[in-house]
Coordinates of C-alpha atoms in Angstrom, one line a residue:
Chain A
X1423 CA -24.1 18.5 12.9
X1424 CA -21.6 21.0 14.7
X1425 CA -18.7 23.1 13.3
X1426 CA -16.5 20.3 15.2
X1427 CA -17.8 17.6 13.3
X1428 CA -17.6 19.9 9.8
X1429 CA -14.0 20.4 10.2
X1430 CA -13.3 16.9 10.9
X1431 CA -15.4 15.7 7.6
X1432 CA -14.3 18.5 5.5
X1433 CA -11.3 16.9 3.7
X1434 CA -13.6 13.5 2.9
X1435 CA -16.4 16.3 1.8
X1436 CA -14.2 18.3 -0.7
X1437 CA -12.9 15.2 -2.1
X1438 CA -16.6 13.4 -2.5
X1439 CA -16.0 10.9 -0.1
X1440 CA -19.2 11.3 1.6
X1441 CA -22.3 9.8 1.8
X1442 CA -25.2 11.5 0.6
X1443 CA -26.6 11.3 4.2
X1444 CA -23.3 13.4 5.8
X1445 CA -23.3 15.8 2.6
X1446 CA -27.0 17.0 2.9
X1447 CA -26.3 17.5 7.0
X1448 CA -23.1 19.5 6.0
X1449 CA -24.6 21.4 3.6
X1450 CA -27.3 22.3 6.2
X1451 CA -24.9 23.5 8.3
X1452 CA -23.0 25.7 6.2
X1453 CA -26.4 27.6 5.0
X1454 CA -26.7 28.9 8.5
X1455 CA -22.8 29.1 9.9
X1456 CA -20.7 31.4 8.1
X1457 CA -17.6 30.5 9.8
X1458 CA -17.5 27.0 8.4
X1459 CA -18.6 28.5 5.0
X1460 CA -15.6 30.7 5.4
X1461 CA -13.3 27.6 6.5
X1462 CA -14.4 25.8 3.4
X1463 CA -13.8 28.3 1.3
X1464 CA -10.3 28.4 2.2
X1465 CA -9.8 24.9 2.0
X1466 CA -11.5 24.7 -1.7
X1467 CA -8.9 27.5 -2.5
X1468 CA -6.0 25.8 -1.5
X1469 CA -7.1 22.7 -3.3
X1470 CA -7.5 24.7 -6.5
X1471 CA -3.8 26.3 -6.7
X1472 CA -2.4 22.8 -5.8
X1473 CA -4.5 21.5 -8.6
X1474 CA -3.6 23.7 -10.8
X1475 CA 0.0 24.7 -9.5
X1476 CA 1.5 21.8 -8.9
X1477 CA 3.2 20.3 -11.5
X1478 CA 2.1 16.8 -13.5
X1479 CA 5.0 15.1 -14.9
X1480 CA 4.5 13.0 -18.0
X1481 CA 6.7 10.3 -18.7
X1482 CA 9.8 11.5 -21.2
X1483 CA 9.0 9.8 -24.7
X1484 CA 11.6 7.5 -24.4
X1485 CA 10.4 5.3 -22.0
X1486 CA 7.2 3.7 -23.1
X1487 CA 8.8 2.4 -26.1
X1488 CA 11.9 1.1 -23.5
X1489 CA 9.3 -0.3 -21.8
X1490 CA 7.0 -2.1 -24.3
X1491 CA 10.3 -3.8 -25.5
X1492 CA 11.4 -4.8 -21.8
X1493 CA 13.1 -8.4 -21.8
X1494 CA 11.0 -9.6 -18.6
X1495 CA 12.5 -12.9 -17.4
X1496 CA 10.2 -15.9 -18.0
X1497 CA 7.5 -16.8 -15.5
X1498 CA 8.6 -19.6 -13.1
X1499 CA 7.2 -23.1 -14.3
X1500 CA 4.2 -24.0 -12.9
X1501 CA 3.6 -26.2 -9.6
X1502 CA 3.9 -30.3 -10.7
X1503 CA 0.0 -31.3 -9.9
X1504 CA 1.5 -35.1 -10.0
X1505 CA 4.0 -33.9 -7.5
X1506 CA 2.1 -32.7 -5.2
X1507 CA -0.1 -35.4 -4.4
X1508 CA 2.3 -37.9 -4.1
X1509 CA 3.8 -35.1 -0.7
X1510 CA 0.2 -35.1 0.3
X1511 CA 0.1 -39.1 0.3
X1512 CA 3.0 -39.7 2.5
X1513 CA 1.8 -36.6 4.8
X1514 CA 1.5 -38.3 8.5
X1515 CA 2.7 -36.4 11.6
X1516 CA 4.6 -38.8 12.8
X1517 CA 6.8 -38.4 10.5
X1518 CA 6.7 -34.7 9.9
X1519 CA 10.0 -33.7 12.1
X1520 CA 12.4 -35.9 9.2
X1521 CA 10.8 -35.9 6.1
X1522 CA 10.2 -31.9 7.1
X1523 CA 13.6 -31.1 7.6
X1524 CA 14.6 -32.4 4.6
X1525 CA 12.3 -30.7 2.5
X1526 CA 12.9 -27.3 4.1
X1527 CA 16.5 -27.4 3.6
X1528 CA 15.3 -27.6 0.2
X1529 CA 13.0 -24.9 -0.3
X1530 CA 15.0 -23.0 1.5
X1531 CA 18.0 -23.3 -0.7
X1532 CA 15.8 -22.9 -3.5
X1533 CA 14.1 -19.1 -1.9
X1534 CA 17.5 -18.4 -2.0
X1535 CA 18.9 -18.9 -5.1
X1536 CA 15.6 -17.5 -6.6
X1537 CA 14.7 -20.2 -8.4
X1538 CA 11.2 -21.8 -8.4
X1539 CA 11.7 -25.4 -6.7
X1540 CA 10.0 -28.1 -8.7
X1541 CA 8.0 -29.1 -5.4
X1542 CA 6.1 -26.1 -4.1
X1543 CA 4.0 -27.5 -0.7
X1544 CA 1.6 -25.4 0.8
X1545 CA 4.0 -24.0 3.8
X1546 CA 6.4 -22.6 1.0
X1547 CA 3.4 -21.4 -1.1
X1548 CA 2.1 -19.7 2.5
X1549 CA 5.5 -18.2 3.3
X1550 CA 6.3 -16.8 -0.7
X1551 CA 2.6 -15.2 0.0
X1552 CA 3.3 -13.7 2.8
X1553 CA 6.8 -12.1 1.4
X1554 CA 5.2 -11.0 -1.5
X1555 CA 2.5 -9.4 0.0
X1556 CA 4.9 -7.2 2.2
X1557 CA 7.5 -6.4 -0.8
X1558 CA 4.6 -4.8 -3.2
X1559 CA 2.8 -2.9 -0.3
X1560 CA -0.2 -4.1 -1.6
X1561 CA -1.0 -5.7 1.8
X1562 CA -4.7 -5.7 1.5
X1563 CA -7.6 -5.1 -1.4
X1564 CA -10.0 -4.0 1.5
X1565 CA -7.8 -1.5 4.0
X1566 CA -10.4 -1.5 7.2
X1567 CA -10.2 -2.5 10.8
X1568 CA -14.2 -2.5 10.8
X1569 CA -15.3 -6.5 10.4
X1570 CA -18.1 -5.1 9.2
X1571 CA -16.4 -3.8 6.5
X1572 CA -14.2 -6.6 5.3
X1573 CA -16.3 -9.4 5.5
X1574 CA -18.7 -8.2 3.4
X1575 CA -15.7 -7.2 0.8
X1576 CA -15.0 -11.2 0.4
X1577 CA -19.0 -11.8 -1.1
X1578 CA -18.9 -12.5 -4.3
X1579 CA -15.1 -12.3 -4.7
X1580 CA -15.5 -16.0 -2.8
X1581 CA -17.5 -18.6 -2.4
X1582 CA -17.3 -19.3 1.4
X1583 CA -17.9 -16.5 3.8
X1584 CA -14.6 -16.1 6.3
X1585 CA -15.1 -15.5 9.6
X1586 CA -13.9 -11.6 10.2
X1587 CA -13.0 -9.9 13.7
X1588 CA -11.1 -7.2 14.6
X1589 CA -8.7 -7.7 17.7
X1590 CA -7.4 -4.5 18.5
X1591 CA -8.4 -4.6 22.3
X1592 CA -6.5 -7.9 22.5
X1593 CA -3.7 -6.4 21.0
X1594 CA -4.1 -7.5 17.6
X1595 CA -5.5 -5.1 15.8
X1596 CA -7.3 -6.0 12.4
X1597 CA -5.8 -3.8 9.2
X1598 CA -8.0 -5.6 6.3
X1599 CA -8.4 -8.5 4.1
X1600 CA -7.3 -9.4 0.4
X1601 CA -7.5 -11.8 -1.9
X1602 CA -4.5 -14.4 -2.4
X1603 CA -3.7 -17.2 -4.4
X1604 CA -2.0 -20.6 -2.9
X1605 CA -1.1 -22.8 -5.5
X1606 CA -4.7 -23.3 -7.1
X1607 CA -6.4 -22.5 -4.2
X1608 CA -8.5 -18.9 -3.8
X1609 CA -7.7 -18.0 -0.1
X1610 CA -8.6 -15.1 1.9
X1611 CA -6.3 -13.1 3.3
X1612 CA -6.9 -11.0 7.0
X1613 CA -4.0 -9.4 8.1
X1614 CA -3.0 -8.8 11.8
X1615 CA -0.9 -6.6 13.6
X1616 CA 0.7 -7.2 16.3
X1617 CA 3.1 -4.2 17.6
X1618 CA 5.5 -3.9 14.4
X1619 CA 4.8 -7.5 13.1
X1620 CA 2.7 -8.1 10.2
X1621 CA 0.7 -10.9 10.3
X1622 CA -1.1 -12.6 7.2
X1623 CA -4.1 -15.2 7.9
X1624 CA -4.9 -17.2 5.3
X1625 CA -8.2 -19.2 5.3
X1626 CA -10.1 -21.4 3.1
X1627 CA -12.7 -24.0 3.4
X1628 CA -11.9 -27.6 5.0
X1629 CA -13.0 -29.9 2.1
X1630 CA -11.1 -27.8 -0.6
X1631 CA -7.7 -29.9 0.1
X1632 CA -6.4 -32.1 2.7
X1633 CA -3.2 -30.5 3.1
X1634 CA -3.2 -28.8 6.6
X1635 CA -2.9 -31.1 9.0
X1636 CA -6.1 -32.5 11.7
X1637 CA -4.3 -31.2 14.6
X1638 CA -2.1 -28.2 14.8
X1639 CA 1.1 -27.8 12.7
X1640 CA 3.8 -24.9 13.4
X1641 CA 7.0 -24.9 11.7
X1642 CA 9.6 -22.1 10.8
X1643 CA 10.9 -21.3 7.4
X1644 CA 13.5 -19.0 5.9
X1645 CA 12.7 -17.3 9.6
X1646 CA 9.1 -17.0 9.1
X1647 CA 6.9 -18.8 11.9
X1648 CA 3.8 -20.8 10.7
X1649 CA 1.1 -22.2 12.3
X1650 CA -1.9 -24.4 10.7
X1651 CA -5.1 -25.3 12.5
X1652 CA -8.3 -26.4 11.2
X1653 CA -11.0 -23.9 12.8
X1654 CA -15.1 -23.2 11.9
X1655 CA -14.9 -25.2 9.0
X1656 CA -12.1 -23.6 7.9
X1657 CA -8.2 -24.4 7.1
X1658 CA -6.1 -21.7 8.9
X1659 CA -2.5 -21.1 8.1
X1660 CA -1.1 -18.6 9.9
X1661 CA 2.4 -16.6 8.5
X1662 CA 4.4 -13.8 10.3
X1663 CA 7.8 -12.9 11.9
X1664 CA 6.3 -12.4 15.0
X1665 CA 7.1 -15.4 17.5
X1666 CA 5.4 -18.7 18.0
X1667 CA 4.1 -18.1 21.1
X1668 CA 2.1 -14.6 20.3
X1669 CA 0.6 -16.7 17.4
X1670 CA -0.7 -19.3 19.5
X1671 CA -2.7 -16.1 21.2
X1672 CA -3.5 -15.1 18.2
X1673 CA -5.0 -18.7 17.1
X1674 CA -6.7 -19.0 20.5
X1675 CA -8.3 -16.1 20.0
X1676 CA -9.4 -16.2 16.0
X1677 CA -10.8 -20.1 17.4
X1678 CA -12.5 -18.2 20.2
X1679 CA -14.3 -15.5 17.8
Chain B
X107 CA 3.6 -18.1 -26.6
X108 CA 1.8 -18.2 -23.4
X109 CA 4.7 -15.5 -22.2
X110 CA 3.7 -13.7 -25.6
X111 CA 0.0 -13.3 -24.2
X112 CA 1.2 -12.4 -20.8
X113 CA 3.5 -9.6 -22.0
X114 CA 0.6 -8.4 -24.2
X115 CA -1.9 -8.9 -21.4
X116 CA 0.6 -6.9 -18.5
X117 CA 1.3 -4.2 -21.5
X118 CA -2.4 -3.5 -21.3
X119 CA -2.7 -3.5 -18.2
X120 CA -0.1 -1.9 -17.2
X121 CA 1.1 0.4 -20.1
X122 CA -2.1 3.1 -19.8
X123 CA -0.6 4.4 -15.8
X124 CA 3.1 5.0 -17.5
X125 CA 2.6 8.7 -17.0
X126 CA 1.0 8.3 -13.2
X127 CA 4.4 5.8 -12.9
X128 CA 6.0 8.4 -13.7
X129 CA 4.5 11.5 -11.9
X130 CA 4.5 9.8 -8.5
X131 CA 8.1 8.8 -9.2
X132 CA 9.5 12.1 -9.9
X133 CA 7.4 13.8 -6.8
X134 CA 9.1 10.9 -4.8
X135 CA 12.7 10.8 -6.1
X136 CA 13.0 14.4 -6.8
X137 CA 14.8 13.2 -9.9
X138 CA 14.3 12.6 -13.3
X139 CA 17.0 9.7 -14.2
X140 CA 16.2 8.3 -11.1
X141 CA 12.4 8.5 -11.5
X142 CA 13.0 6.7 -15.3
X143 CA 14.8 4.1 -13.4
X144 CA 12.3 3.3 -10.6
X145 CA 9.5 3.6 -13.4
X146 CA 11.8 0.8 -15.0
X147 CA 12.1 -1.6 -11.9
X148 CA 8.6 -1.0 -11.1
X149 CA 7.3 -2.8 -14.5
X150 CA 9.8 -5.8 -13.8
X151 CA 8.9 -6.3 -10.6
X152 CA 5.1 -5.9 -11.7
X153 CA 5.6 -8.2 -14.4
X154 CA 6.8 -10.8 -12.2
X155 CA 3.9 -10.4 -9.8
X156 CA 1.4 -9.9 -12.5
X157 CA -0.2 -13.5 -11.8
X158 CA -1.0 -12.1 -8.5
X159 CA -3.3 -9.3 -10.1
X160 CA -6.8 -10.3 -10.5
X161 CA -8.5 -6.9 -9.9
X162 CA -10.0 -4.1 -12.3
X163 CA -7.9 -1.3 -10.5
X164 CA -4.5 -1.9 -12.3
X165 CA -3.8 1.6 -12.1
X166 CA -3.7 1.4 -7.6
X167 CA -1.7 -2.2 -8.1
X168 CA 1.1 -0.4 -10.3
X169 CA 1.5 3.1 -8.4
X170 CA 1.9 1.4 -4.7
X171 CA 5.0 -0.9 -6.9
X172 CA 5.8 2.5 -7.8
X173 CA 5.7 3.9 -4.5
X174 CA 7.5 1.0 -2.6
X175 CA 10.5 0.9 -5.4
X176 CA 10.9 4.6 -4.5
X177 CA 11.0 4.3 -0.8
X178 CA 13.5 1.1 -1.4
X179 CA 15.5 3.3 -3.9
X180 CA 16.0 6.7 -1.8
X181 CA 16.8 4.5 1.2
X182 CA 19.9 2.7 -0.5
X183 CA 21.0 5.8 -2.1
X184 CA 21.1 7.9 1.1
X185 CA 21.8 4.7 3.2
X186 CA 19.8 6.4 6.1
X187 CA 17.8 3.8 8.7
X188 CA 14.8 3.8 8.0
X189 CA 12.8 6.1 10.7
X190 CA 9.0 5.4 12.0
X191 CA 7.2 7.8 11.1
X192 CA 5.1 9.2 14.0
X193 CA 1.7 10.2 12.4
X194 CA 1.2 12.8 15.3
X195 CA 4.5 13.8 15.8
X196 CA 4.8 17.9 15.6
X197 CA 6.8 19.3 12.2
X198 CA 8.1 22.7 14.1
X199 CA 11.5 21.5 12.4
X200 CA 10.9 21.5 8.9
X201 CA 8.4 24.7 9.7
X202 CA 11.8 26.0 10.5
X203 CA 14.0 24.8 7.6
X204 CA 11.5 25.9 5.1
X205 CA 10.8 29.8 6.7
X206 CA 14.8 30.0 6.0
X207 CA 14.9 29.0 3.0
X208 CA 16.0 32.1 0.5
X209 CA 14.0 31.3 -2.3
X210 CA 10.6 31.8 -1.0
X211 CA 11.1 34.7 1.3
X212 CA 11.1 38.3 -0.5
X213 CA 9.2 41.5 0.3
X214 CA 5.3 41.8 0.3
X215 CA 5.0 43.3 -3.6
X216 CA 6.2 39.7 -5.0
X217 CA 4.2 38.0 -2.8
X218 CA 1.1 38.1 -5.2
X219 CA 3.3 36.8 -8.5
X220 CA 4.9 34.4 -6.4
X221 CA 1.2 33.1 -5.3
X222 CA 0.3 33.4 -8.9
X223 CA 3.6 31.3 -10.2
X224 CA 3.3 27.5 -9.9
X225 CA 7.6 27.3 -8.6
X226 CA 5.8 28.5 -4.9
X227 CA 3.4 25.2 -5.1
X228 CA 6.0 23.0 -6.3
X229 CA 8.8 24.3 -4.0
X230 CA 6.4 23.9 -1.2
X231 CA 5.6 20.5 -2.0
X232 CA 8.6 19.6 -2.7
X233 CA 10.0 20.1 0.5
X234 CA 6.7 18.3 1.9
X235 CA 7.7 15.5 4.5
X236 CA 7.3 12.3 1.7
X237 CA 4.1 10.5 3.4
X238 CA 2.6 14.2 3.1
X239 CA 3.5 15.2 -0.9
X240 CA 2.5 11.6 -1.9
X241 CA -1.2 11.5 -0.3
X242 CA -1.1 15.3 -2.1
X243 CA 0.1 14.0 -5.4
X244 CA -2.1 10.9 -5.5
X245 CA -5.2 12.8 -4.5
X246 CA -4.7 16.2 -6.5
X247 CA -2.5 15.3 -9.1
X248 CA -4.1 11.5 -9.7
X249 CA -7.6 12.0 -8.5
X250 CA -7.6 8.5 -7.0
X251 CA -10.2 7.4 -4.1
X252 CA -9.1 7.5 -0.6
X253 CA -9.6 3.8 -1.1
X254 CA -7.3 3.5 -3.9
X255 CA -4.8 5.9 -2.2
X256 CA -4.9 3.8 1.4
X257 CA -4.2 0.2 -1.2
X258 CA -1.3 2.3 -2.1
X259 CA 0.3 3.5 0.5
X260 CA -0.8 0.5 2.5
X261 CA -2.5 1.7 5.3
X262 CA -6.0 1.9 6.6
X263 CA -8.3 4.6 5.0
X264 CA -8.7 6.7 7.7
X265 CA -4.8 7.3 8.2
X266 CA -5.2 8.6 4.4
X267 CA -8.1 11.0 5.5
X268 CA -5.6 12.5 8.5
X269 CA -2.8 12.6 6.1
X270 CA -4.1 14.6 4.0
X271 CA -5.7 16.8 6.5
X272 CA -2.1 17.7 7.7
X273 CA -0.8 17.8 4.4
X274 CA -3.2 20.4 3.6
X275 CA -2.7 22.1 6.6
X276 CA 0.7 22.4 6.1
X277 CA 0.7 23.7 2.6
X278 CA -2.0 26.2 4.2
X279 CA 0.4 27.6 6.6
X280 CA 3.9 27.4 4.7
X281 CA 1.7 29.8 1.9
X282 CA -0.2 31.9 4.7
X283 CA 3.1 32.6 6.4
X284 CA 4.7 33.9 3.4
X285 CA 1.7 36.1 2.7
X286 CA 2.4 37.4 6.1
X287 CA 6.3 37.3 6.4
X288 CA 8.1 40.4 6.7
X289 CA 10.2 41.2 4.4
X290 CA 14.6 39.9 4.7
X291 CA 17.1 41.5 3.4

């Protein structure tokens, strides 16, 4: 190990982020260089007076008691099993464009008014995922572009084992994985980026429902474009602002992988 | 009663990081009403997304609520657009803005009490571009993982590692240069 690579590990070291393998290198290092033992040094100092300068501000003692007694609005009723089978049964393709239409209009309405809709199908569940996860910032569980990173995350969070690449030199670069919930369903979540365009990949095993269609479904709702294809065993629903024909690249390529 | 349970159950959950809700908000908001009031939204919206939480690390899942209710917050109440932040962009300006400002310059005898007194650190922080003090505040102030810290702040973990490296850096040469400055009159 150099003085180059010192200072660009230094931060992760002082804040024991290391591994014991880079530690015991760094630390051989230092015993001969001086300069980075003086560099350290410095940096361990600064650390300190922020520590102990900077100031930690408790909450006032008015607000947890505020808080335990917040009136939180009640939870939105739960998805109608019953209901949703009956949408599954008439699912055909054919006659997606009509019964579709109709359907959105009322979702839609309902996003908007805030109120949960009685009916909630899997592209509404997909969408109100995706929202959700951008409003919170809690994007992913597992922040990493390395593949080797998140897929290992998923094992024994899951039961299946998603299939993880990153696609940064395609222009998609990977930014991690989380866990999300469709309706019952335990999903995993990659998420994509594509320029400024967040983009949330949901998969799940093929024999946990029937809902995604054989072939390949895309649709648009409240202005989000989907698209649904069945992939390595997998159901693949696809969720982003970014247009319909950049996702097709992207599905092309997360078939391809 | 199931909403009984689940107030009790997001109370516990939620209830112990109150102080760390609060901290975070104040560095970000820079104001106490204001940081009661973000604290505030924060638990509704939490509350509301609570289902969502299946993790052990309810302390990360609150703060980057916290964090985004802050940035949402500060943008309606200065109305600005909202500017991309360029990670390697060069800071010469606020260098500038802060080497002016009266309260920190002074001639060389104070400069030792003002090291020792903790208004330097806090002024200096304070005036901290806001993606810098908050990697500062939840490292030093929190002690959180870079892990936790890049869940919060939602991006990857090396962006946290090279944001606190020029956060550091920064602090380092705003103090340095007033160890050095000459003294104004």
């Amino acid at each position: 190990m150099n003085c180059e690579n010192v200072s660009n590990l230094v931060h992760a070291y002082l804040d024991n982020e290391l591994d014991l393998p880079n530690i015991l290198a760094i630390e051989a290092h230092l015993e001969s260089c001086p300069n980075c033992r003086a560099g350290i040094a410095e940096l361990s100092a600064l650390q300190g007076a922020i520590r102990k300068g900077a100031a930690y501000h408790a909450a006032p003692e008015s607000l947890r008691p505020r808080l335990q007694h917040l009136d939180y609005q009640p939870a939105p009723k739960p998805v109608k099993a019953g209901g949703f089978k009956v949408w599954l049964a008439s699912w055909q393709l054919s006659k997606l464009a009509a019964a579709y239409a109709v359907l959105m209009l009322g979702i839609g309405l309902g996003w908007q008014l805030r109120q949960p809709p009685t009916l909630e199908p899997l592209p509404s569940a997909v969408v109100a995922s995706h929202i959700r996860s951008l409003m919170v910032d809690h994007l992913t569980d597992v922040a990493s572009s390395d593949q080797h990173t998140v897929k290992p995350w998923f094992n024994g969070k899951l039961d299946f084992s998603p299939q993880v690449s990153d696609l940064a030199p395609q222009g998609f670069p990977l930014l991690g994985g989380r866990l999300d919930y469709l309706d019952k369903l335990t999903v995993t979540a990659l998420v994509y980026r594509r320029r400024q365009h967040i983009i949330n990949v949901f998969i799940w095993p093929k024999a946990d429902d029937a809902a995604t269609p054989l072939g390949e479904f895309s649709s648009t709702l409240n202005g989000y474009n989907l698209l649904a294809f069945k992939a390595h065993g997998m159901n693949y629903w696809l969720v982003s602002d970014l247009n319909a024909k950049e996702l097709l690249e992207l599905k092309s390529l997360l078939v391809g992988a | 009663m199931a909403d009984q349970n689940k107030t009790k159950r997001f109370n516990q959950v939620a209830l112990p990081h109150l102080d760390a809700a609060y901290n975070l908000a104040k560095w970000l908001t820079q104001n106490p009403q204001d940081a009661e009031d973000v604290v505030q939204e924060s638990f509704i919206k939490a509350f509301r997304h609570f289902e969502g939480f299946h993790g052990n690390e309810g302390k990360a899942w609150l703060l980057a609520i916290v964090r985004n209710t802050c940035y949402t917050w500060l943008q309606a109440k200065k109305n600005l657009p909202q500017e991309v932040f360029d990670e390697d962009g060069d800071h010469g300006e606020f260098h500038r803005q802060f080497a002016q400002s009266p309260s920190l310059s002074g001639n060389p005898e104070h400069f030792m009490e003002q090291m020792l007194e903790r208004d330097l650190i806090n002024k200096a922080m304070g005036r901290l571009p806001g993606e810098f003090r908050e990697v500062l505040v939840l490292r030093e102030l929190e002690g959180l993982s870079y892990n936790e810290i890049a869940i919060i702040i939602g991006t990857p973990i090396g962006t946290v590692m090279s944001r606190l490296a020029r956060a550091r850096g920064l602090m380092g040469e705003l103090l340095a240069r007033h160890f050095n400055q000459e003294p104004t009159r």
